Amino acid sequence: MTDVPAIQIDDAIEAVPGVGPRTAAILQRLAIGTVGDLLDHVPIRYEQEHAEASIAEVDASIPEEDGTTANVAVRGEIAAIKIPPGRRPRIEATLEDASGRIQLVWFNAPWLRNKLRPGMSLVAEGRAKRYRGYLQLANPQWRTVDEAEDLPARDARLRPVYAASEDLPSRRIEEYIDRILEPATTGMEDPLPERFRHARALRPLGEAYRAIHRPDSRRDADDGRRRLAYDELFLLQLGVMMKRRHLRSTLTAAALETTPDINARIRDRFPFELTPDQIRVCAEIGNDLARSIPTNRLLQGDVGAGKTAVAVHAMLLAAAHGHQAALMAPTSILAEQHHASIGRMLEGASLEIGLLTGSTPPAEKRALLERIADGSQRLLVGTHALLSERTEFADLALVIIDEQHRFGVEQRSRLRRPNRDGRVPHVLVMTATPIPRTLSLTVFGDLDVSAIRELPPGRSPTVTRVVVPGKAPDVYGFLADRVAAGEQGFVVVPAVEESDAGLADVENHRAMLEAGPLAGLRLAGVHGRMKPDEREAVMNRFRAGEIDVLVATVVIEVGVDVPNATVMVIEHAERFGLAQLHQLRGRVGRGSARGVCALIGEPTTEEGRRRLEAIASTDDGFEIAELDLGIRGPGELFGARQSGLPPFRVADLLADLDLLRIAREDASSWIEDDPRLLGPDAMEIRRRLLERYGATLGLGDVG
Ligand code: ADP
Ligand code: MG
């Protein structure tokens, strides 16, 4: 088609007839800034509307005897309203059109009294019957017909329902879409080449928009949605693959070969034998690192699976080749802990591991940065501080990110900064929150994946119980018994400070426990607002067994490793997410004694109840991740914030897995043929790709 649409998708939303600055501002809150955004604001569902009939037609269509019709819709004016006395409160309205009268009756709906008045025009829908000689619709659906909308009687149709707001109802959105749908989609350019569209039986783009907004049938709506969802998935896959291809073809990293001798020397440093799973994963990573193509691998393993050992193995490999390696943790507590445990492994070795966090004292930091820059500091752990502009590595061959879900795509790409010799580091990311397969194909679609599924020997799974608040004393009694037996425990509360919400906070809860159920035990509090050195001191005393029970916020969520801790009590458990509860629970049962986790809570919502049931019923982190995805949806779990990517508008990662596979295959084949999307048929898709994902995926340097 050659017609240029009269209204373009890139036009500002004010180009829509009837949209002024005030409405534009409201639309903006729904993330609608352009005509294209409005088109992409697809219905959340549809309502079946029935064809309107005249009242006489309805009357004639009532089956013999006391039959009832199928759903019918009538349009008319309210002639009279009656509220008859009686035991069952009801409201009767007489609706009148040119052909006759029908009685509308609502039971138990007293609020209608203030809504209906004589003279109003309504469309009422329901099943008609005859009652005591009157034609009647009982409890009909209804809506008013305002003058602006006083269209001719309509046919049966699916009416779209849009995500709306108080000041912008679905029907207004429907109207705006009506005004642009034809002009914007007629002759609309379709960025998807015919060959893909044809192979996957996808509608042309303009047609898909018309089908999703104004479907002739459910089937029609589904077809439209399928095309638009495909586009979103396809675009992200193209971006991810283009980036991956680019990294692989243009960047080089140091080749770090695992020789038998190096392997033996590294393994000697561990205080335990690696499990078969750990050995397998070390070999997978070793294969990657041996090549000069930069590694981009995700290591998944449930809490306590022993990922750190695998990380250390890789770091020592880099050091053995004379290069630098860094391990980046999401919190200073974790960085400090890794520093301590790796430090112990290196006792007596010629290498030392450095620690760089936001709280490293300035003088120490300066000295450390110098050693990093001249290459003499080969091993390093730290927090985000490692990413700061001032950290200049001489020869960083490997970066390992612990607890990947805290790092976005953007931050990962910053790690790709070349060293002075022009080479980039290999990247290994570790996560204990398993990324559901669905998501690992999309957001993390550029990563290879390794998984540790088997726990180190001698562990038994933690027992989890949901306990109502009234039974909390029993829980603390149990904890006191475990402490008497020489073990330790955690009590997690949701708040750092006293809050209005009446939630337990660290200091008050500690004081309460000390004065009551845990009297005589050694308690201490930790939370994220403490000074790092104070916090570290408390953690060290806990590790040394000088503290029995740690009262903490979720700062202890990830990675804290104290094998003697066996009991985890979580107050207000209903306030935590599934993955978070699983992480917290993973802090106990890390030694040989069985861990016990008590979730104290009384969920008030259905969702909260399902969450606690789920966590108590399974110990499998992968299963929990899928459940979490099911309950909260991917937007929550790996939403824009975590992944750094704009969320999908149409695609639904749970429902569209098959479509995702197709989109992935197609994107892969296109990138294979045209790695930088420079072909003539790629111009429009390339433009859209850069606009949507250019910044977050770092595509700017790709072409
Ligand atoms: P995570 O995968 O959660 O990071 P860690 O690496 O912290 O797990 O390991 C959990 C605990 O298991 C640590 O105390 C660690 O020393 C221990 N561990 C790891 N690997 C083994 C092994 N092969 N044999 C015995 N204990 C191990
Ligand atoms: Mg860990």
CSV table of C-alpha atoms and ligand atoms in Angstrom, one decimal, residues 304 307-308 334 337-338 402-403 430 432 558-560 587 590, ligand 2:
chain,number,residue,atom,x,y,z
A,304,GLY,CA,23.4,-23.3,50.1
A,307,LYS,CA,28.1,-21.6,44.3
A,308,THR,CA,30.8,-19.7,46.1
A,334,LEU,CA,28.0,-10.4,51.9
A,337,GLN,CA,31.7,-12.6,54.4
A,338,HIS,CA,33.1,-13.7,51.0
A,402,ASP,CA,26.8,-12.9,43.1
A,403,GLU,CA,23.0,-12.8,43.5
A,430,MET,CA,25.4,-16.4,40.1
A,432,ALA,CA,20.1,-18.3,44.1
A,558,VAL,CA,21.3,-13.2,50.8
A,559,GLY,CA,24.3,-15.3,51.4
A,560,VAL,CA,25.0,-15.0,55.1
A,587,ARG,CA,20.2,-19.0,55.9
A,590,ARG,CA,23.6,-24.9,56.2
B,2,MG,MG,26.1,-17.4,48.0
